[in-house]
mmCIF file of C-alpha atoms in Angstrom:
data_model
loop_
_atom_site.group_PDB
_atom_site.id
_atom_site.type_symbol
_atom_site.label_atom_id
_atom_site.label_comp_id
_atom_site.label_asym_id
_atom_site.label_seq_id
_atom_site.Cartn_x
_atom_site.Cartn_y
_atom_site.Cartn_z
ATOM 1 C CA GLY A 106 97.984 98.609 110.460
ATOM 2 C CA GLN A 107 95.117 98.499 108.013
ATOM 3 C CA GLN A 108 94.480 95.270 106.106
ATOM 4 C CA LEU A 109 94.004 95.370 102.346
ATOM 5 C CA ASN A 110 92.873 92.180 100.660
ATOM 6 C CA GLN A 111 94.074 92.036 97.071
ATOM 7 C CA SER A 112 92.951 89.376 94.623
ATOM 8 C CA PRO A 113 93.781 87.356 92.771
ATOM 9 C CA GLN A 114 97.261 86.567 94.063
ATOM 10 C CA SER A 115 98.400 85.550 90.603
ATOM 11 C CA MET A 116 97.054 85.352 87.072
ATOM 12 C CA PHE A 117 98.154 83.596 83.908
ATOM 13 C CA ILE A 118 96.504 84.980 80.796
ATOM 14 C CA GLN A 119 96.892 84.863 77.054
ATOM 15 C CA GLU A 120 98.139 87.927 75.245
ATOM 16 C CA GLY A 121 95.173 90.027 74.124
ATOM 17 C CA GLU A 122 92.921 89.057 77.024
ATOM 18 C CA ASP A 123 91.522 91.546 79.501
ATOM 19 C CA VAL A 124 92.554 91.428 83.171
ATOM 20 C CA SER A 125 90.775 92.504 86.318
ATOM 21 C CA MET A 126 92.079 92.671 89.868
ATOM 22 C CA ASN A 127 90.696 94.251 92.997
ATOM 23 C CA CYS A 128 91.378 95.386 96.518
ATOM 24 C CA THR A 129 89.040 95.501 99.474
ATOM 25 C CA SER A 130 89.386 96.787 102.989
ATOM 26 C CA SER A 131 87.353 97.130 106.139
ATOM 27 C CA SER A 132 88.609 100.726 106.388
ATOM 28 C CA ILE A 133 87.632 103.838 104.476
ATOM 29 C CA PHE A 134 90.394 105.468 102.475
ATOM 30 C CA ASN A 135 90.768 108.973 101.066
ATOM 31 C CA THR A 136 92.888 107.897 98.120
ATOM 32 C CA TRP A 137 93.420 104.649 96.219
ATOM 33 C CA LEU A 138 96.598 104.050 94.269
ATOM 34 C CA TRP A 139 97.687 101.344 91.857
ATOM 35 C CA TYR A 140 101.361 100.518 91.280
ATOM 36 C CA LYS A 141 103.229 98.122 89.000
ATOM 37 C CA GLN A 142 106.576 96.598 89.890
ATOM 38 C CA ASP A 143 108.948 95.136 87.322
ATOM 39 C CA PRO A 144 111.744 92.774 88.431
ATOM 40 C CA GLY A 145 114.654 94.583 90.047
ATOM 41 C CA GLU A 146 112.858 97.905 90.174
ATOM 42 C CA GLY A 147 110.718 99.851 92.598
ATOM 43 C CA PRO A 148 106.955 100.104 92.161
ATOM 44 C CA VAL A 149 105.813 102.702 89.642
ATOM 45 C CA LEU A 150 102.555 104.593 90.056
ATOM 46 C CA LEU A 151 99.948 103.719 87.396
ATOM 47 C CA ILE A 152 96.782 105.435 88.540
ATOM 48 C CA ALA A 153 95.726 107.577 91.505
ATOM 49 C CA LEU A 154 92.068 107.907 92.542
ATOM 50 C CA TYR A 155 90.862 110.690 94.822
ATOM 51 C CA LYS A 156 87.063 110.580 94.907
ATOM 52 C CA ALA A 157 84.550 107.872 95.695
ATOM 53 C CA GLY A 158 83.058 106.580 92.467
ATOM 54 C CA GLU A 159 85.858 108.041 90.361
ATOM 55 C CA LEU A 160 86.711 106.085 87.224
ATOM 56 C CA THR A 161 90.098 106.915 85.722
ATOM 57 C CA SER A 162 91.890 105.595 82.660
ATOM 58 C CA ASN A 163 95.539 105.573 81.683
ATOM 59 C CA GLY A 164 95.880 104.043 78.231
ATOM 60 C CA ARG A 165 94.729 100.435 78.446
ATOM 61 C CA LEU A 166 94.374 100.686 82.225
ATOM 62 C CA THR A 167 91.169 101.658 83.988
ATOM 63 C CA ALA A 168 90.708 101.905 87.736
ATOM 64 C CA GLN A 169 87.770 102.815 89.940
ATOM 65 C CA PHE A 170 87.478 104.140 93.481
ATOM 66 C CA GLY A 171 84.641 102.196 95.067
ATOM 67 C CA ILE A 172 81.577 104.143 96.152
ATOM 68 C CA THR A 173 81.942 102.877 99.727
ATOM 69 C CA ARG A 174 85.598 104.055 99.716
ATOM 70 C CA LYS A 175 86.573 100.595 100.918
ATOM 71 C CA ASP A 176 87.511 99.049 97.600
ATOM 72 C CA SER A 177 89.060 99.618 94.191
ATOM 73 C CA PHE A 178 89.586 97.654 91.020
ATOM 74 C CA LEU A 179 92.082 97.806 88.169
ATOM 75 C CA ASN A 180 91.341 96.567 84.667
ATOM 76 C CA ILE A 181 93.874 96.040 81.905
ATOM 77 C CA SER A 182 92.480 95.651 78.423
ATOM 78 C CA ALA A 183 94.091 93.796 75.512
ATOM 79 C CA SER A 184 97.074 92.614 77.547
ATOM 80 C CA ILE A 185 100.553 92.586 76.019
ATOM 81 C CA PRO A 186 103.739 90.812 77.173
ATOM 82 C CA SER A 187 105.160 93.938 78.835
ATOM 83 C CA ASP A 188 102.190 93.978 81.229
ATOM 84 C CA VAL A 189 103.964 91.204 83.125
ATOM 85 C CA GLY A 190 104.815 92.207 86.670
ATOM 86 C CA ILE A 191 103.404 92.568 90.161
ATOM 87 C CA TYR A 192 100.518 94.985 90.642
ATOM 88 C CA PHE A 193 99.949 96.541 94.068
ATOM 89 C CA CYS A 194 96.978 98.491 95.319
ATOM 90 C CA ALA A 195 97.421 101.005 98.114
ATOM 91 C CA GLY A 196 94.955 102.889 100.263
ATOM 92 C CA GLN A 197 95.865 106.237 101.760
ATOM 93 C CA LEU A 198 94.294 107.854 104.803
ATOM 94 C CA ALA A 199 94.100 111.567 105.482
ATOM 95 C CA LEU A 200 97.202 112.830 107.227
ATOM 96 C CA GLY A 201 96.924 112.771 110.969
ATOM 97 C CA THR A 202 99.391 112.827 113.798
ATOM 98 C CA GLY A 203 102.415 111.566 111.917
ATOM 99 C CA ALA A 204 101.481 107.913 111.878
ATOM 100 C CA ASN A 205 101.913 105.986 108.657
ATOM 101 C CA ASN A 206 98.939 106.652 106.413
ATOM 102 C CA LEU A 207 99.589 104.392 103.416
ATOM 103 C CA PHE A 208 98.787 100.692 103.315
ATOM 104 C CA PHE A 209 99.545 98.219 100.544
ATOM 105 C CA GLY A 210 97.812 95.124 99.272
ATOM 106 C CA THR A 211 99.739 91.881 98.952
ATOM 107 C CA GLY A 212 100.082 92.158 95.179
ATOM 108 C CA THR A 213 98.818 90.401 92.061
ATOM 109 C CA ARG A 214 101.479 88.666 89.987
ATOM 110 C CA LEU A 215 100.517 88.840 86.316
ATOM 111 C CA THR A 216 101.967 86.546 83.670
ATOM 112 C CA VAL A 217 101.065 87.128 80.024
ATOM 113 C CA ILE A 218 101.546 84.206 77.675
ATOM 114 C CA PRO A 219 102.400 85.312 74.132
ATOM 115 C CA GLY B 56 117.671 112.484 87.801
ATOM 116 C CA ALA B 57 114.614 113.782 89.582
ATOM 117 C CA GLY B 58 113.503 110.509 91.115
ATOM 118 C CA VAL B 59 114.117 108.846 94.468
ATOM 119 C CA SER B 60 117.696 107.630 94.631
ATOM 120 C CA GLN B 61 118.860 104.740 96.786
ATOM 121 C CA SER B 62 122.368 103.510 97.454
ATOM 122 C CA PRO B 63 123.962 101.099 97.281
ATOM 123 C CA SER B 64 121.870 99.206 94.735
ATOM 124 C CA ASN B 65 123.294 95.928 96.025
ATOM 125 C CA LYS B 66 124.959 95.051 99.308
ATOM 126 C CA VAL B 67 126.453 91.733 100.346
ATOM 127 C CA THR B 68 127.737 91.400 103.873
ATOM 128 C CA GLU B 69 128.518 88.813 106.489
ATOM 129 C CA LYS B 70 126.152 87.926 109.270
ATOM 130 C CA GLY B 71 126.766 90.072 112.328
ATOM 131 C CA LYS B 72 127.986 93.128 110.454
ATOM 132 C CA ASP B 73 126.191 96.487 110.511
ATOM 133 C CA VAL B 74 124.854 97.998 107.279
ATOM 134 C CA GLU B 75 123.662 101.462 106.292
ATOM 135 C CA LEU B 76 121.278 102.064 103.435
ATOM 136 C CA ARG B 77 120.760 105.519 102.022
ATOM 137 C CA CYS B 78 117.750 107.225 100.457
ATOM 138 C CA ASP B 79 117.698 110.579 98.661
ATOM 139 C CA PRO B 80 114.058 111.609 98.253
ATOM 140 C CA ILE B 81 112.680 113.835 95.543
ATOM 141 C CA SER B 82 113.450 117.460 96.316
ATOM 142 C CA GLY B 83 110.604 119.122 98.177
ATOM 143 C CA HIS B 84 109.036 115.884 99.361
ATOM 144 C CA THR B 85 108.376 116.069 103.095
ATOM 145 C CA ALA B 86 107.192 112.491 103.593
ATOM 146 C CA LEU B 87 109.608 109.557 103.405
ATOM 147 C CA TYR B 88 108.864 105.849 103.835
ATOM 148 C CA TRP B 89 111.005 102.727 104.154
ATOM 149 C CA TYR B 90 109.711 99.285 103.185
ATOM 150 C CA ARG B 91 111.153 95.795 103.110
ATOM 151 C CA GLN B 92 110.290 93.327 100.376
ATOM 152 C CA SER B 93 111.276 89.685 100.571
ATOM 153 C CA LEU B 94 111.612 87.735 97.334
ATOM 154 C CA GLY B 95 108.300 87.640 95.501
ATOM 155 C CA GLN B 96 106.435 89.118 98.443
ATOM 156 C CA GLY B 97 104.559 92.317 99.197
ATOM 157 C CA LEU B 98 105.757 95.509 100.812
ATOM 158 C CA GLU B 99 106.375 95.432 104.555
ATOM 159 C CA PHE B 100 106.156 98.898 106.100
ATOM 160 C CA LEU B 101 109.135 99.786 108.296
ATOM 161 C CA ILE B 102 109.170 103.497 109.164
ATOM 162 C CA TYR B 103 107.559 106.789 108.085
ATOM 163 C CA PHE B 104 108.930 110.330 108.377
ATOM 164 C CA GLN B 105 106.645 113.346 107.896
ATOM 165 C CA GLY B 106 108.209 116.775 108.130
ATOM 166 C CA ASN B 107 109.341 117.578 111.648
ATOM 167 C CA SER B 108 106.944 115.144 113.311
ATOM 168 C CA ALA B 109 108.250 112.219 115.318
ATOM 169 C CA PRO B 110 108.635 109.280 112.915
ATOM 170 C CA ASP B 111 106.241 106.357 112.950
ATOM 171 C CA LYS B 112 108.564 103.449 113.809
ATOM 172 C CA SER B 113 105.796 100.921 114.319
ATOM 173 C CA GLY B 114 106.947 98.723 111.429
ATOM 174 C CA LEU B 115 110.549 98.198 112.518
ATOM 175 C CA PRO B 116 110.902 94.443 113.167
ATOM 176 C CA SER B 117 113.451 94.656 115.986
ATOM 177 C CA ASP B 118 115.680 97.075 117.874
ATOM 178 C CA ARG B 119 118.498 96.198 115.476
ATOM 179 C CA PHE B 120 116.737 98.411 112.950
ATOM 180 C CA SER B 121 116.844 102.202 113.118
ATOM 181 C CA ALA B 122 116.477 105.100 110.721
ATOM 182 C CA GLU B 123 117.285 108.759 110.662
ATOM 183 C CA ARG B 124 116.324 111.620 108.443
ATOM 184 C CA THR B 125 118.668 114.561 108.615
ATOM 185 C CA GLY B 126 117.597 118.031 107.608
ATOM 186 C CA GLY B 127 114.277 116.768 106.362
ATOM 187 C CA SER B 128 115.901 115.266 103.291
ATOM 188 C CA VAL B 129 118.294 112.306 103.124
ATOM 189 C CA SER B 130 117.442 109.249 105.196
ATOM 190 C CA THR B 131 119.626 106.392 106.404
ATOM 191 C CA LEU B 132 118.309 102.987 107.443
ATOM 192 C CA THR B 133 120.732 101.135 109.710
ATOM 193 C CA ILE B 134 120.621 97.441 110.497
ATOM 194 C CA GLN B 135 122.930 96.336 113.306
ATOM 195 C CA ARG B 136 124.256 92.816 113.808
ATOM 196 C CA THR B 137 122.652 91.616 110.601
ATOM 197 C CA GLN B 138 120.968 88.221 110.447
ATOM 198 C CA GLN B 139 120.280 86.059 107.407
ATOM 199 C CA GLU B 140 116.567 86.782 107.672
ATOM 200 C CA ASP B 141 117.364 90.453 107.032
ATOM 201 C CA SER B 142 118.127 89.553 103.408
ATOM 202 C CA ALA B 143 115.587 91.411 101.267
ATOM 203 C CA VAL B 144 115.115 94.420 99.039
ATOM 204 C CA TYR B 145 114.784 97.630 101.028
ATOM 205 C CA LEU B 146 112.666 100.229 99.232
ATOM 206 C CA CYS B 147 112.393 103.922 99.961
ATOM 207 C CA ALA B 148 109.591 106.190 98.796
ATOM 208 C CA SER B 149 108.783 109.870 99.154
ATOM 209 C CA SER B 150 105.775 112.112 98.620
ATOM 210 C CA ARG B 151 104.808 115.735 99.009
ATOM 211 C CA GLY B 152 103.265 114.836 102.322
ATOM 212 C CA ARG B 153 99.690 115.906 101.713
ATOM 213 C CA SER B 154 97.084 113.206 101.873
ATOM 214 C CA ASN B 155 96.317 113.319 98.149
ATOM 215 C CA GLN B 156 99.909 113.097 96.957
ATOM 216 C CA PRO B 157 101.083 109.633 95.855
ATOM 217 C CA GLN B 158 104.417 108.098 96.715
ATOM 218 C CA HIS B 159 107.295 107.703 94.343
ATOM 219 C CA PHE B 160 109.675 104.797 94.868
ATOM 220 C CA GLY B 161 113.384 104.279 94.404
ATOM 221 C CA ASP B 162 114.679 101.061 92.862
ATOM 222 C CA GLY B 163 115.712 99.687 96.236
ATOM 223 C CA THR B 164 118.805 98.198 97.825
ATOM 224 C CA ARG B 165 119.118 94.434 97.496
ATOM 225 C CA LEU B 166 120.674 93.243 100.750
ATOM 226 C CA SER B 167 122.181 89.773 101.014
ATOM 227 C CA ILE B 168 123.459 88.457 104.333
ATOM 228 C CA LEU B 169 125.872 85.544 104.045
#
């Protein structure tokens, strides 16, 4: 399958700080997605990006679809304790012959220190 | 509710037993995915169903693992002769099946093999 390199693997930040994480790939994707997973729950979609260069915000979250279509970043501004969790990027290919078309990064574990 | 539903939420069984995990996707979603997530780790792709196409089974770790999707809706993941290394959270996700439609996840089944 496709390889997505997500960094950093983990982050410890003070409440109120801004956070940035990113995903890179050697493959071109049609869609980039960012998910957050809380303990004991499934990942929840935060932001979906559909066009190269697209910059999309969702509250304190901002994500961009890289112009080369091979990367994406997620920023969280003014972090709060409930931002704690694991953040996953995912790249989606155009549908083809029925093969899996969605590939996940390895996750960024965020800890916010009050 | 209208989300992806998985059952059971927790399953404890003895090594060597067979287990069946169930996923009810969101109504109208033609694509269905199964993933495995070990403690604190990322998402390991297992199998992908898209409409009436043959499923992509490339992620299944061994022939003890199989999955079915009946009537294009409910899916069952079966693990035969379970081993301790099968212990993990098994997550199901569904989407509308077009390339620009993101996945929605269930909360998973936490499987523990004694």
